[in-house]
Amino acid sequence: MAELSAKQSPGVDTDVIIVGAGWGGMYMLHQCRKLGLSAKVLEKGPSVGGTWYWNRYPGLRCDVESTLYSFSFDHELEQEWTWTERYAAQPEILRYANHIADRFDLRRDIRFNTAVTAVRYDESKKLWRVSAEGMAESTARFVVMATGCLTVPKDVNIPGLEQFKGAVYHTARWPETPVNFSGKRVGVIGTGSSAIQAIPIIAEQAKHLYVFQRTPSYSLPAKNRKLESGFVADVKRNYDSLRQEARYHLVGIPAPTYAASVFDVDEATRTKIFDACYDNGLPFALMVTFGDLLASEEANQTAQDYLARRIRERVNDPELAEQLIPKGQFVGTRRLCIDTGYYETFNRDNVTLKNIAKNPIKSITETGVQLVDGQVDLDCLVFATGYDAMTGALLAIDIRGEGGAQLKDRWAAGPRTMMGLMMADFPNLFTITGPGSPSVLSNMVLSIEQHVEWIAECLKHMQASGKQTIEPLAEAQDQWVNHVNEVANSTLFPRGNTWYMGANVPGKPRVFMPYLGVGPYRTLCEEVTAAGYKGFALS
Ligand code: N01
């Protein structure tokens, strides 16, 4: 890539520096070019794709249907790209990301293998100074953090890990060359979305697979299938209305809500409705079937009972089934997973569940995992232990705003943003799908697109009105944070020990980070823009 030398505005190297070349970073670059702004992307990895570049473990698929997990901003792009599977596997999604980069000629403005370390505001010059490994400091009027929500794997922190003599893998940092587990004794630690997808494939190869489960998750069969050409043609014909429906839906994926309460219908009807989601592999649809499913303990219990029964149907050994059924966990407050043969995998002779809630891991030794009641000998260990989600990637960078305000101090008690888009005292610094926006509780691509377009519109407005800086008013930001909490507190989400709450990372503040409600959120963003950036100071 060329050095960061494009000179659009006097005194700065680049108008906009974008951090991250995932979906958000790539689309932001495209939008900046359309506005005639000079823009450069700094990307830590060697290629585009973000989380879809780093995650390449066996079995990885998206849990949003491929026809919707795609950009809508370019009609030709939408029509020319044809997804082959209902839930696309990682290689196809990564091909799509590369197609975006090539089609819009983005790579020439992306500097790869460049990890940003510091982003500091120079108040006197009203510009941002960006430092990255292996690069001279660069300056920009605007910075867009497109660093992703599931980027930084959380520290594993199990004593003795460094002693283990076998191979160690992490689902979020999988090697580019496929791993062959044939003839190996493999241990998988964790039973979230990543593990649930990887376990059936690893079990097919391994001599023996041990699954170390601390907290079981609920999972629905993905019912993945090849897409028929007639179906794809239909989707393409109806894309406009489909996308529009998604944009104003609660979770960004069209799905019906049948009644305000699960108790508005009789049990047989309720079961039929749950069946329609379960038997068609629709996790997001299940969450919105009834208005009170995510809000009332009693209502949620009906879904818990339903899913427990479906797990029992899939596991031959009743005692084992009971261990795989989440207990005291609300359906939907921890990510609902999709799987291909996950529960059935435990019917295999070469798979053993180790319930580490009852029999905890004491340490990792040279040859395996030492549990309280004995050692499990292993050749390979796979960590599917999750992420320091939503705030991890932002706080890994030394971000300082006006008056030297440090983001890590400002967020010491949990993230505080204005609509997940900006932070008070950090002028001209935007976040794509930041905490306080629907982000992970939505179709990510749709939410990324909405944020990029909001930011682009804002930059256009600033150009047209000759404004130099924008930042949220502290009071408006406080109101937004209160609103995010109010919405969350009207649901069961804050009662889950989940990564949405930061509960998976020791010491992380326990705060519900996303905003529930894709459609309502979009409307609020539109209102802010229409009211001349209400809640923001432009100068
Ligand atoms: O991570 P997770 P993930 N000792 O945090 C366990 C998205 N995603 O990578 O809950 C033992 O969900 C932990 O147990 P516990 C999706 O949004 C999407 O699976 O801490 N166990 C848990 O079981 C998803 O939600 C897709 O008790 C430890 C597991 O590890 C998000 O990414 C596919 C442990 C971590 O589960 C994260 O999913 C993949 C320890 N020290 C991911 N530390 C799709 O689109 C953690 N665990 C389908």
Coordinates of C-alpha atoms and ligand atoms in Angstrom, one line a residue:
M1 CA 0.0 0.0 0.0
A2 CA 1.1 3.6 -0.6
E3 CA 2.2 5.4 2.6
L4 CA -0.4 7.5 4.2
S5 CA 0.2 10.5 2.1
A6 CA -3.0 11.6 0.4
K7 CA -3.5 15.2 1.2
Q8 CA -7.1 16.3 1.2
S9 CA -7.1 18.7 4.1
P10 CA -4.1 20.9 4.9
G11 CA -2.1 19.8 7.9
V12 CA -3.2 16.2 8.0
D13 CA -2.0 13.1 6.2
T14 CA -5.4 11.8 5.5
D15 CA -9.0 13.0 6.1
V16 CA -10.1 9.7 7.6
I17 CA -8.2 6.8 9.2
I18 CA -10.3 3.7 9.6
V19 CA -9.1 1.0 12.0
G20 CA -9.9 -2.5 10.8
A21 CA -10.6 -4.0 7.4
G22 CA -13.6 -6.2 8.3
W23 CA -17.0 -5.4 6.8
G24 CA -17.3 -2.1 8.6
G25 CA -13.9 -0.8 7.6
M26 CA -14.2 -1.8 4.0
Y27 CA -17.6 -0.2 3.5
M28 CA -16.5 2.9 5.4
L29 CA -13.6 3.3 3.0
H30 CA -15.9 3.0 0.1
Q31 CA -18.2 5.6 1.5
C32 CA -15.4 8.0 2.2
R33 CA -14.2 7.8 -1.4
K34 CA -17.7 8.6 -2.6
L35 CA -17.6 11.7 -0.4
G36 CA -14.3 12.7 -2.0
L37 CA -12.4 12.3 1.3
S38 CA -9.0 10.7 1.5
A39 CA -9.2 7.6 3.6
K40 CA -6.8 4.8 4.7
V41 CA -7.5 1.6 6.5
L42 CA -5.1 0.1 9.0
E43 CA -5.6 -3.6 9.5
K44 CA -3.8 -5.8 12.0
G45 CA -4.2 -9.0 9.9
P46 CA -2.7 -9.9 6.5
S47 CA -6.1 -9.7 4.7
V48 CA -9.6 -8.4 4.8
G49 CA -12.6 -10.1 6.5
G50 CA -12.1 -9.3 10.2
T51 CA -13.5 -12.0 12.4
W52 CA -14.2 -14.2 9.3
Y53 CA -10.5 -14.0 8.5
W54 CA -9.3 -15.1 12.0
N55 CA -12.1 -17.7 12.7
R56 CA -11.6 -20.6 10.4
Y57 CA -12.2 -23.6 12.7
P58 CA -13.9 -26.6 11.2
G59 CA -17.7 -26.3 11.1
L60 CA -17.9 -22.5 11.3
R61 CA -21.0 -21.1 9.8
C62 CA -22.8 -17.9 10.3
D63 CA -26.1 -18.0 12.3
V64 CA -27.8 -15.5 10.0
E65 CA -29.0 -16.8 6.6
S66 CA -26.4 -15.9 3.9
T67 CA -28.9 -14.1 1.7
L68 CA -29.4 -11.6 4.5
Y69 CA -25.9 -11.7 5.9
S70 CA -24.7 -9.6 3.0
F71 CA -24.4 -5.9 1.9
S72 CA -27.4 -4.2 0.5
F73 CA -25.8 -0.9 -0.5
D74 CA -25.1 -1.8 -4.1
H75 CA -27.9 -3.3 -6.2
E76 CA -25.5 -4.8 -8.7
L77 CA -23.4 -6.4 -6.0
E78 CA -26.5 -7.9 -4.5
Q79 CA -27.7 -9.3 -7.8
E80 CA -24.3 -10.6 -9.1
W81 CA -23.3 -12.5 -5.9
T82 CA -25.0 -15.9 -5.4
W83 CA -24.8 -17.7 -2.1
T84 CA -24.7 -21.5 -2.3
E85 CA -25.8 -22.5 1.2
R86 CA -28.5 -21.3 3.5
Y87 CA -26.0 -20.8 6.4
A88 CA -22.8 -20.0 4.6
A89 CA -19.6 -21.7 5.8
Q90 CA -16.6 -19.5 6.7
P91 CA -14.7 -20.1 3.4
E92 CA -17.7 -18.8 1.4
I93 CA -18.1 -15.7 3.7
L94 CA -14.4 -14.9 3.4
R95 CA -14.6 -15.2 -0.4
Y96 CA -17.4 -12.7 -0.3
A97 CA -15.3 -10.3 1.9
N98 CA -12.5 -10.6 -0.7
H99 CA -15.0 -10.0 -3.5
I100 CA -16.0 -6.8 -1.8
A101 CA -12.4 -5.7 -1.6
D102 CA -11.7 -6.5 -5.2
R103 CA -14.9 -5.2 -6.7
F104 CA -14.6 -1.8 -5.1
D105 CA -10.8 -1.8 -5.5
L106 CA -10.3 -1.3 -1.8
R107 CA -6.9 -2.9 -1.2
R108 CA -4.9 0.0 -2.5
D109 CA -6.0 2.0 0.5
I110 CA -5.6 -0.7 3.1
R111 CA -2.4 -1.2 5.0
F112 CA -2.3 -4.8 6.2
N113 CA -0.2 -6.3 9.1
T114 CA -0.5 -2.9 10.9
A115 CA -1.7 -3.1 14.4
V116 CA -2.9 0.2 15.7
T117 CA -1.6 0.9 19.2
A118 CA -2.6 4.4 20.0
V119 CA -5.2 7.0 18.8
R120 CA -4.6 10.4 20.5
Y121 CA -6.4 13.7 20.0
D122 CA -4.3 16.8 19.4
E123 CA -6.5 19.5 20.7
S124 CA -4.5 22.4 19.5
K125 CA -4.5 21.2 15.9
K126 CA -7.9 19.5 16.1
L127 CA -6.6 16.3 14.6
W128 CA -6.0 12.7 15.6
R129 CA -2.6 11.2 15.8
V130 CA -2.6 7.5 15.1
S131 CA 0.3 5.1 16.0
A132 CA 0.7 1.6 14.7
E133 CA 3.3 -1.1 14.9
G134 CA 5.8 -0.6 12.0
M135 CA 4.4 2.7 10.8
A136 CA 5.3 6.3 11.4
E137 CA 2.7 8.3 13.3
S138 CA -0.1 9.4 11.0
T139 CA -2.6 12.2 11.3
A140 CA -6.3 12.5 10.4
R141 CA -9.3 14.7 10.9
F142 CA -11.5 11.8 11.6
V143 CA -11.0 8.3 13.0
V144 CA -13.4 5.5 12.5
M145 CA -12.9 2.5 14.8
A146 CA -14.1 -0.5 12.8
T147 CA -12.5 -2.9 15.2
G148 CA -15.4 -5.4 15.6
C149 CA -17.3 -6.8 18.5
L150 CA -15.8 -10.3 18.6
T151 CA -12.1 -9.6 17.9
V152 CA -10.0 -10.2 21.0
P153 CA -10.0 -13.7 22.5
K154 CA -10.4 -13.6 26.2
D155 CA -7.4 -14.7 28.3
V156 CA -7.7 -18.4 29.1
N157 CA -6.0 -18.2 32.4
I158 CA -5.9 -21.9 33.3
P159 CA -2.8 -22.7 35.4
G160 CA -0.2 -24.8 33.8
L161 CA -1.2 -24.1 30.1
E162 CA 2.4 -23.4 29.2
Q163 CA 3.5 -26.9 30.3
F164 CA 1.3 -28.7 27.9
K165 CA 3.4 -30.6 25.3
G166 CA 0.7 -31.2 22.8
A167 CA -0.8 -28.9 20.1
V168 CA -2.9 -26.0 21.3
Y169 CA -5.5 -24.2 19.2
H170 CA -8.0 -21.4 19.7
T171 CA -11.2 -21.3 17.6
A172 CA -10.7 -17.5 17.2
R173 CA -7.1 -17.9 15.9
W174 CA -7.3 -21.0 13.8
P175 CA -4.3 -21.9 11.5
E176 CA -4.8 -21.3 7.7
T177 CA -3.8 -24.9 7.0
P178 CA -6.5 -27.3 8.0
V179 CA -5.7 -29.3 11.3
N180 CA -6.0 -33.0 11.1
F181 CA -7.1 -34.6 14.4
S182 CA -7.0 -38.2 13.1
G183 CA -5.8 -40.6 15.6
K184 CA -5.5 -37.9 18.3
R185 CA -7.0 -37.6 21.8
V186 CA -8.5 -34.1 21.6
G187 CA -9.9 -31.9 24.4
V188 CA -12.3 -29.0 23.6
I189 CA -12.7 -26.5 26.4
G190 CA -16.0 -24.5 26.2
T191 CA -19.5 -25.2 24.9
G192 CA -20.6 -21.9 23.3
S193 CA -21.4 -21.2 19.6
S194 CA -17.8 -21.9 18.4
A195 CA -17.4 -25.2 20.2
I196 CA -20.9 -26.4 19.3
Q197 CA -20.0 -26.1 15.6
A198 CA -16.5 -27.5 15.8
I199 CA -17.2 -30.5 18.1
P200 CA -19.2 -32.7 15.6
I201 CA -16.4 -32.3 12.9
I202 CA -13.6 -32.9 15.4
A203 CA -15.4 -36.0 16.7
E204 CA -15.5 -37.5 13.3
Q205 CA -11.7 -37.3 13.0
A206 CA -10.4 -37.7 16.6
K207 CA -9.5 -41.0 18.2
H208 CA -11.3 -39.7 21.2
L209 CA -12.8 -36.3 22.0
Y210 CA -13.3 -35.0 25.5
V211 CA -15.7 -32.0 25.8
F212 CA -15.0 -29.9 28.9
Q213 CA -18.3 -28.2 29.6
R214 CA -18.8 -25.6 32.4
T215 CA -22.0 -24.0 31.1
P216 CA -24.2 -25.7 28.5
S217 CA -25.8 -23.6 25.8
Y218 CA -29.1 -24.0 24.0
S219 CA -28.8 -25.0 20.4
L220 CA -31.1 -25.5 17.4
P221 CA -30.3 -27.7 14.5
A222 CA -29.1 -25.4 11.7
K223 CA -31.0 -27.3 9.0
N224 CA -28.4 -26.0 6.6
R225 CA -28.9 -26.9 2.9
K226 CA -27.7 -26.0 -0.5
L227 CA -29.8 -23.1 -1.9
E228 CA -31.9 -23.9 -4.9
S229 CA -31.6 -21.5 -7.8
G230 CA -35.4 -20.7 -7.7
F231 CA -35.2 -19.7 -4.1
V232 CA -32.1 -17.5 -4.8
A233 CA -33.9 -15.8 -7.8
D234 CA -36.9 -15.2 -5.6
V235 CA -34.8 -13.6 -2.9
K236 CA -33.0 -11.4 -5.4
R237 CA -36.3 -10.3 -6.9
N238 CA -37.6 -9.3 -3.5
Y239 CA -34.4 -8.0 -2.0
D240 CA -35.7 -4.4 -1.5
S241 CA -38.7 -5.4 0.5
L242 CA -36.8 -8.1 2.5
R243 CA -34.0 -5.7 3.4
Q244 CA -36.5 -3.0 4.4
E245 CA -38.4 -5.4 6.7
A246 CA -35.1 -6.5 8.3
R247 CA -34.0 -2.9 8.9
Y248 CA -37.0 -2.1 11.1
H249 CA -37.3 -5.5 12.8
L250 CA -36.4 -6.0 16.4
V251 CA -33.4 -8.2 15.6
G252 CA -32.7 -7.1 12.0
I253 CA -34.0 -10.4 10.6
P254 CA -37.6 -10.7 9.4
A255 CA -39.5 -13.1 11.7
P256 CA -43.0 -12.9 13.1
T257 CA -44.2 -12.3 16.6
Y258 CA -47.3 -14.4 17.0
A259 CA -48.7 -12.9 20.2
A260 CA -47.8 -10.5 23.0
S261 CA -47.5 -13.3 25.5
V262 CA -46.8 -17.0 25.3
F263 CA -49.9 -17.4 27.5
D264 CA -52.1 -15.8 24.9
V265 CA -52.1 -19.2 23.0
D266 CA -52.7 -22.7 24.3
E267 CA -49.9 -25.1 24.8
A268 CA -50.4 -27.0 21.5
T269 CA -50.3 -23.8 19.5
R270 CA -47.2 -22.6 21.4
T271 CA -45.5 -25.9 20.7
K272 CA -46.4 -25.7 17.0
I273 CA -44.9 -22.2 16.9
F274 CA -41.7 -23.3 18.7
D275 CA -41.5 -26.3 16.3
A276 CA -41.7 -24.0 13.3
C277 CA -38.5 -22.3 14.6
Y278 CA -36.7 -25.4 15.8
D279 CA -37.4 -27.6 12.9
N280 CA -36.4 -24.9 10.4
G281 CA -33.2 -23.8 12.2
L282 CA -34.3 -20.3 13.1
P283 CA -32.7 -19.1 16.4
F284 CA -33.5 -15.4 16.0
A285 CA -37.1 -16.2 15.1
L286 CA -37.5 -18.3 18.2
M287 CA -36.4 -15.3 20.4
V288 CA -39.2 -13.1 18.9
T289 CA -42.0 -15.6 18.7
F290 CA -43.8 -14.0 21.7
G291 CA -43.5 -10.5 23.1
D292 CA -42.7 -11.6 26.6
L293 CA -40.4 -14.5 25.9
L294 CA -37.3 -12.4 26.7
A295 CA -39.0 -10.4 29.4
S296 CA -40.9 -12.8 31.7
E297 CA -39.4 -15.6 33.7
E298 CA -42.6 -17.6 33.4
A299 CA -42.9 -17.1 29.7
N300 CA -39.2 -18.0 29.2
Q301 CA -39.7 -21.2 31.2
T302 CA -42.0 -22.5 28.4
A303 CA -39.2 -22.2 25.9
Q304 CA -36.7 -23.7 28.4
D305 CA -39.0 -26.7 28.8
Y306 CA -39.5 -27.0 25.1
L307 CA -35.8 -26.9 24.3
A308 CA -35.0 -29.4 27.1
R309 CA -37.4 -31.8 25.6
R310 CA -35.8 -31.4 22.1
I311 CA -32.4 -32.1 23.6
R312 CA -33.6 -35.2 25.3
E313 CA -34.9 -36.4 21.9
R314 CA -31.4 -36.1 20.4
V315 CA -29.3 -37.8 23.2
N316 CA -29.6 -41.5 23.8
D317 CA -28.3 -41.6 27.3
P318 CA -30.9 -39.8 29.5
E319 CA -28.3 -38.9 32.2
L320 CA -26.0 -37.4 29.7
A321 CA -28.9 -35.5 28.2
E322 CA -29.6 -33.9 31.6
Q323 CA -26.0 -32.7 31.8
L324 CA -26.3 -31.1 28.3
I325 CA -29.5 -29.3 29.2
P326 CA -28.9 -25.8 30.6
K327 CA -30.3 -25.3 34.1
G328 CA -31.5 -22.0 35.4
Q329 CA -30.5 -20.3 32.1
F330 CA -33.0 -18.1 30.2
V331 CA -33.5 -19.0 26.6
G332 CA -32.0 -16.2 24.4
T333 CA -30.2 -14.3 27.1
R334 CA -27.1 -16.4 26.3
R335 CA -26.5 -16.7 22.5
L336 CA -28.8 -19.3 21.0
C337 CA -26.6 -21.5 18.9
I338 CA -27.1 -23.4 15.7
D339 CA -25.5 -26.8 15.2
T340 CA -25.2 -29.7 12.8
G341 CA -25.4 -32.8 14.8
Y342 CA -24.1 -31.4 18.1
Y343 CA -26.2 -33.3 20.6
E344 CA -26.0 -36.5 18.4
T345 CA -22.2 -36.3 18.7
F346 CA -22.5 -37.4 22.3
N347 CA -24.1 -40.7 21.2
R348 CA -20.7 -41.6 19.7
D349 CA -18.4 -44.0 21.5
N350 CA -15.4 -41.8 21.0
V351 CA -16.9 -38.7 22.7
T352 CA -16.9 -38.1 26.4
L353 CA -18.5 -35.1 28.2
K354 CA -16.6 -33.8 31.2
N355 CA -18.9 -31.8 33.3
I356 CA -16.4 -29.3 34.8
A357 CA -19.1 -27.4 36.7
K358 CA -19.2 -30.5 38.9
N359 CA -15.6 -31.7 38.5
P360 CA -13.5 -28.5 37.8
I361 CA -10.3 -28.2 36.0
K362 CA -7.4 -27.9 38.5
S363 CA -4.7 -27.3 36.0
I364 CA -3.2 -28.2 32.6
T365 CA -0.3 -30.6 32.8
E366 CA 2.4 -31.6 30.3
T367 CA 0.1 -34.4 29.1
G368 CA -3.5 -33.3 29.5
V369 CA -6.0 -31.7 31.8
Q370 CA -6.0 -32.4 35.5
L371 CA -9.6 -32.4 36.9
V372 CA -10.4 -32.6 40.6
D373 CA -11.2 -36.3 40.2
G374 CA -8.3 -37.3 37.9
Q375 CA -6.3 -36.6 34.8
V376 CA -7.5 -36.7 31.1
D377 CA -4.6 -37.5 28.8
L378 CA -4.6 -35.5 25.6
D379 CA -2.6 -34.9 22.4
C380 CA -4.4 -31.7 21.4
L381 CA -6.3 -28.9 23.2
V382 CA -8.8 -26.7 21.6
F383 CA -9.9 -23.6 23.4
A384 CA -13.4 -22.4 22.4
T385 CA -13.4 -20.0 25.3
G386 CA -14.8 -16.9 23.7
Y387 CA -14.0 -13.2 23.6
D388 CA -13.5 -10.1 25.5
A389 CA -16.4 -8.9 23.5
M390 CA -17.5 -5.5 22.4
T391 CA -15.1 -3.4 24.4
G392 CA -11.9 -5.6 24.1
A393 CA -10.7 -4.4 20.8
L394 CA -11.3 -0.7 21.6
L395 CA -9.7 -0.9 25.0
A396 CA -6.6 -2.7 23.6
I397 CA -5.8 0.6 21.9
D398 CA -4.6 3.6 23.9
I399 CA -7.4 6.0 22.9
R400 CA -7.2 9.5 24.4
G401 CA -9.5 12.4 23.7
E402 CA -9.8 16.0 24.8
G403 CA -7.9 17.0 27.9
G404 CA -6.0 13.6 27.7
A405 CA -9.3 11.8 28.6
Q406 CA -8.5 8.1 28.4
L407 CA -11.1 5.8 27.1
K408 CA -10.1 3.0 29.5
D409 CA -10.8 5.4 32.5
R410 CA -14.0 6.7 31.0
W411 CA -15.2 3.1 30.6
A412 CA -13.9 1.8 33.9
A413 CA -17.4 1.1 35.2
G414 CA -18.6 0.0 31.7
P415 CA -18.8 1.5 28.3
R416 CA -20.5 4.9 27.8
T417 CA -21.3 6.0 24.3
M418 CA -23.8 8.1 22.4
M419 CA -25.8 5.5 20.5
G420 CA -22.7 3.3 20.1
L421 CA -21.5 5.8 17.5
M422 CA -19.4 8.4 19.4
M423 CA -18.1 9.3 22.9
A424 CA -18.2 12.7 24.6
D425 CA -14.7 14.3 24.7
F426 CA -13.6 12.2 21.7
P427 CA -14.4 14.6 18.9
N428 CA -14.5 13.2 15.3
L429 CA -13.9 9.7 16.5
F430 CA -16.6 7.2 15.5
T431 CA -17.2 3.6 16.4
I432 CA -18.9 1.1 14.1
T433 CA -21.3 -1.1 16.1
G434 CA -20.0 0.2 19.3
P435 CA -21.4 -0.8 22.7
G436 CA -24.8 0.9 23.2
S437 CA -25.9 0.0 19.7
P438 CA -27.8 -3.2 18.6
S439 CA -24.5 -4.7 17.1
V440 CA -24.4 -8.3 18.4
L441 CA -28.1 -8.5 19.0
S442 CA -28.8 -8.0 15.3
N443 CA -27.7 -9.1 11.9
M444 CA -24.2 -7.6 12.1
V445 CA -23.9 -6.7 8.4
L446 CA -27.2 -4.8 8.5
S447 CA -26.1 -2.9 11.6
I448 CA -22.6 -2.2 10.2
E449 CA -24.2 -0.8 7.0
Q450 CA -26.5 1.4 9.0
H451 CA -23.6 2.8 11.1
V452 CA -21.4 3.4 8.1
E453 CA -24.2 5.2 6.3
W454 CA -25.0 7.3 9.4
I455 CA -21.3 8.3 9.7
A456 CA -21.0 9.1 6.0
E457 CA -24.1 11.2 6.2
C458 CA -22.7 13.1 9.2
L459 CA -19.4 13.7 7.3
K460 CA -21.3 14.9 4.3
H461 CA -23.3 17.3 6.5
M462 CA -20.0 18.6 8.1
Q463 CA -18.5 19.2 4.7
A464 CA -21.6 21.0 3.5
S465 CA -21.9 23.2 6.6
G466 CA -18.2 23.9 7.0
K467 CA -18.1 22.3 10.5
Q468 CA -14.8 21.1 11.8
T469 CA -15.7 18.9 14.7
I470 CA -18.6 16.8 16.1
E471 CA -18.9 15.1 19.5
P472 CA -21.8 14.1 21.7
L473 CA -23.0 16.3 24.5
A474 CA -22.2 14.7 27.9
E475 CA -25.8 15.1 29.0
A476 CA -27.2 13.4 25.9
Q477 CA -24.7 10.6 26.3
D478 CA -25.8 10.1 29.9
Q479 CA -29.4 9.9 28.7
W480 CA -28.5 7.4 26.1
V481 CA -26.7 5.2 28.6
N482 CA -29.7 5.3 30.9
H483 CA -32.0 4.5 28.0
V484 CA -29.9 1.4 27.0
N485 CA -30.1 0.2 30.7
E486 CA -33.8 0.9 30.9
V487 CA -34.5 -1.2 27.8
A488 CA -32.2 -4.0 29.1
N489 CA -33.8 -3.9 32.5
S490 CA -37.2 -4.5 31.0
T491 CA -35.8 -7.9 29.8
L492 CA -34.2 -10.9 31.3
F493 CA -30.8 -10.2 29.6
P494 CA -29.2 -8.5 32.6
R495 CA -29.8 -11.6 34.7
G496 CA -27.7 -13.8 32.5
N497 CA -24.0 -14.5 33.2
T498 CA -23.1 -13.9 29.6
W499 CA -20.6 -12.1 27.4
Y500 CA -23.3 -9.6 26.6
M501 CA -22.9 -8.6 30.2
G502 CA -19.1 -8.8 30.3
A503 CA -19.6 -11.6 32.8
N504 CA -17.2 -14.0 31.0
V505 CA -14.1 -11.9 31.6
P506 CA -12.9 -11.7 35.3
G507 CA -12.9 -8.1 36.5
K508 CA -14.9 -6.7 33.6
P509 CA -17.7 -4.4 34.7
R510 CA -21.1 -6.2 34.7
V511 CA -23.0 -4.0 32.2
F512 CA -25.4 -5.0 29.4
M513 CA -23.5 -3.7 26.4
P514 CA -25.7 -4.0 23.3
Y515 CA -29.0 -2.1 22.7
L516 CA -32.0 -4.3 22.2
G517 CA -34.0 -3.2 19.2
V518 CA -32.7 -2.8 15.7
G519 CA -35.8 -1.1 14.2
P520 CA -36.4 1.3 17.1
Y521 CA -32.7 2.2 17.2
R522 CA -32.6 3.0 13.5
T523 CA -35.6 5.3 13.9
L524 CA -33.9 7.1 16.8
C525 CA -30.8 7.6 14.7
E526 CA -32.9 9.0 11.9
E527 CA -34.5 11.4 14.3
V528 CA -31.1 12.6 15.5
T529 CA -30.0 13.3 12.0
A530 CA -33.3 15.0 11.0
A531 CA -33.1 17.2 14.0
G532 CA -29.6 18.5 13.0
Y533 CA -27.6 16.1 15.1
K534 CA -29.6 16.5 18.3
G535 CA -27.5 15.6 21.3
F536 CA -24.2 16.4 19.4
A537 CA -22.2 19.5 19.4
L538 CA -20.9 20.6 16.0
S539 CA -18.4 23.4 15.8
Ligands
N01_1 O1 -17.6 -18.0 23.0 P1 -18.6 -18.1 24.2 P2 -17.8 -18.6 21.5 N1 -12.7 -22.9 31.7 O2 -18.2 -17.0 25.1 C1 -16.3 -21.6 28.3 C2 -20.3 -15.5 18.0 N2 -20.2 -16.7 17.2 O3 -16.5 -18.3 20.7 O4 -20.0 -19.8 30.2 C3 -13.7 -23.6 31.1 O5 -20.0 -18.1 23.7 C4 -17.6 -20.9 28.6 O6 -18.1 -21.4 29.7 P3 -18.8 -20.3 30.8 C5 -21.6 -15.7 18.7 O7 -22.2 -14.4 18.9 C6 -21.1 -16.9 16.2 O8 -18.3 -19.9 21.4 O9 -17.7 -19.3 31.0 N3 -14.6 -23.1 30.3 C7 -18.4 -21.1 27.3 O10 -19.0 -22.4 27.3 C8 -21.1 -16.2 20.0 O11 -22.0 -16.0 21.1 C9 -21.1 -18.0 15.4 O12 -19.0 -21.1 32.0 C10 -14.5 -21.9 29.9 C11 -17.3 -21.1 26.2 O13 -16.1 -21.4 26.9 C12 -19.8 -15.5 20.2 O14 -19.3 -15.5 18.9 C13 -20.1 -19.0 15.6 C14 -13.4 -21.0 30.4 C15 -17.2 -19.8 25.5 O15 -18.4 -19.5 24.9 C16 -18.8 -16.2 21.1 O16 -18.9 -17.6 20.9 C17 -19.1 -18.7 16.6 C18 -12.5 -21.6 31.3 N4 -11.5 -20.9 31.8 C19 -19.2 -17.6 17.4 N5 -13.5 -19.8 29.8 C20 -22.1 -18.2 14.4 O17 -22.4 -17.3 13.7 C21 -14.6 -19.9 29.0 N6 -15.2 -21.1 29.0 C22 -22.8 -19.5 14.4

